[in-house]
Coordinates of C-alpha atoms in Angstrom, one line a residue:
Q1 CA -6.8 -9.7 -14.4
V2 CA -5.7 -7.1 -12.0
Q3 CA -2.4 -5.1 -12.0
L4 CA -1.3 -2.9 -9.7
V5 CA 1.1 0.4 -9.8
E6 CA 3.4 2.1 -7.2
S7 CA 5.0 5.1 -8.3
G8 CA 6.4 8.0 -5.7
G9 CA 9.9 6.6 -4.1
G10 CA 13.0 8.3 -3.9
L11 CA 15.7 9.5 -1.8
V12 CA 14.9 12.1 0.7
Q13 CA 17.3 13.6 3.2
P14 CA 16.2 12.4 7.2
G15 CA 13.2 14.5 8.3
G16 CA 12.2 15.4 4.8
S17 CA 8.8 13.1 3.2
L18 CA 7.3 11.4 0.4
R19 CA 4.1 10.5 -0.5
L20 CA 3.5 7.2 -2.8
S21 CA 0.4 5.9 -4.8
C22 CA -0.9 3.0 -5.3
A23 CA -3.6 2.7 -8.1
A24 CA -5.1 -0.5 -9.2
S25 CA -6.6 -1.0 -12.5
G26 CA -8.5 -4.3 -14.0
N27 CA -11.3 -6.8 -13.0
I28 CA -11.8 -4.9 -10.3
F29 CA -15.2 -5.8 -8.4
S30 CA -14.7 -3.5 -5.7
I31 CA -11.7 -3.2 -2.9
N32 CA -12.4 -4.0 0.5
N33 CA -8.7 -3.4 2.6
M34 CA -5.3 -2.3 1.4
R35 CA -2.4 -2.2 2.9
W36 CA 1.5 -0.3 2.5
Y37 CA 3.7 -2.9 3.4
R38 CA 8.0 -2.8 3.4
Q39 CA 10.7 -5.3 2.9
A40 CA 14.3 -3.9 4.3
P41 CA 17.3 -6.2 2.6
G42 CA 18.0 -9.4 4.3
K43 CA 14.5 -8.8 6.0
E44 CA 11.3 -9.6 6.2
R45 CA 8.3 -8.0 4.2
D46 CA 6.5 -6.3 7.3
L47 CA 2.8 -4.7 8.0
V48 CA 3.2 -0.8 7.5
A49 CA 0.0 0.4 7.1
R50 CA -4.0 -0.9 6.6
I51 CA -7.3 1.1 5.7
T52 CA -10.4 0.1 5.6
K53 CA -13.0 0.2 3.3
S54 CA -14.7 2.3 5.2
G55 CA -11.7 4.6 6.1
S56 CA -9.8 3.0 9.0
T57 CA -6.4 2.9 9.7
N58 CA -4.2 0.9 11.2
Y59 CA 0.1 1.0 11.7
A60 CA 3.1 -0.4 12.9
D61 CA 4.3 1.0 16.0
S62 CA 7.8 2.2 13.9
V63 CA 5.5 5.2 11.2
K64 CA 2.4 5.7 14.4
G65 CA 2.4 9.9 13.8
R66 CA 4.4 9.8 10.8
F67 CA 2.6 8.4 8.6
T68 CA -0.4 9.0 6.8
I69 CA -2.3 6.1 4.6
S70 CA -5.3 7.3 2.8
R71 CA -7.5 6.2 -0.5
D72 CA -9.5 7.5 -3.3
N73 CA -12.6 4.4 -3.7
A74 CA -13.7 6.7 -6.9
K75 CA -10.2 6.1 -8.7
N76 CA -9.1 2.6 -7.4
M77 CA -6.0 4.4 -5.8
M78 CA -4.3 4.1 -2.2
Y79 CA -1.8 6.0 -0.8
L80 CA 1.2 7.1 1.5
Q81 CA 2.1 9.8 3.5
M82 CA 5.3 9.7 4.6
N83 CA 7.3 12.2 6.9
S84 CA 9.5 12.7 9.6
L85 CA 11.6 10.3 7.2
K86 CA 14.2 7.9 9.2
P87 CA 17.1 5.9 7.7
E88 CA 15.0 3.1 9.5
D89 CA 12.4 3.6 6.3
T90 CA 14.7 2.3 3.6
A91 CA 13.3 0.0 2.4
V92 CA 11.0 -1.3 -0.3
Y93 CA 7.3 -0.3 0.1
Y94 CA 4.7 -2.6 -1.7
C95 CA 0.7 -2.1 -1.7
N96 CA -1.3 -4.9 -1.2
L97 CA -5.2 -4.8 -1.6
D98 CA -8.0 -7.4 -0.9
I99 CA -9.6 -7.4 -4.5
L100 CA -13.2 -8.9 -5.5
T101 CA -13.1 -9.3 -9.7
R102 CA -16.0 -10.5 -11.7
G103 CA -16.1 -13.9 -11.8
H104 CA -16.8 -16.6 -14.8
Y105 CA -20.5 -16.8 -14.1
S106 CA -23.1 -14.0 -14.2
G107 CA -23.1 -12.4 -10.3
S108 CA -20.1 -14.2 -9.8
V109 CA -17.0 -12.3 -7.7
N110 CA -13.2 -13.7 -6.9
F111 CA -10.7 -12.9 -3.8
V112 CA -7.8 -12.1 -5.9
D113 CA -4.6 -10.9 -2.9
S114 CA -2.7 -8.0 -5.5
W115 CA 0.5 -7.0 -4.7
G116 CA 1.9 -4.0 -6.7
Q117 CA 5.7 -4.0 -8.4
G118 CA 7.6 -2.6 -5.1
T119 CA 8.7 1.6 -4.9
Q120 CA 12.4 2.4 -3.5
V121 CA 12.5 4.6 -0.4
T122 CA 15.8 5.8 0.0
V123 CA 15.8 8.1 3.7
S124 CA 19.8 9.3 4.2
S125 CA 21.4 11.9 4.4

């Protein structure tokens, strides 16, 4: 029904910057909350940032002041600008969108908890 594609990951030195993108496509009626998660090897997947449909944002304490989440509602896109990167930011980053899809019946909608495939971010000297 829906598909998310992440891009923008890569290898960067400590103190560097990266910008991640998440593009949603498919049977999309609307997108409410958008989130970025990350997961390092051997660790649980943790919430990094969230942005509501109206633009309100929340960040994990570990990234406050360094990361900025944003969205383009017209393009069904979400971004994560990552500055002052640290080695501990190394992880696979996943986008997660709360999507309402058009349902089978006229006028109906369904909620879909949608996840991207992940993009690797490696911060190392």
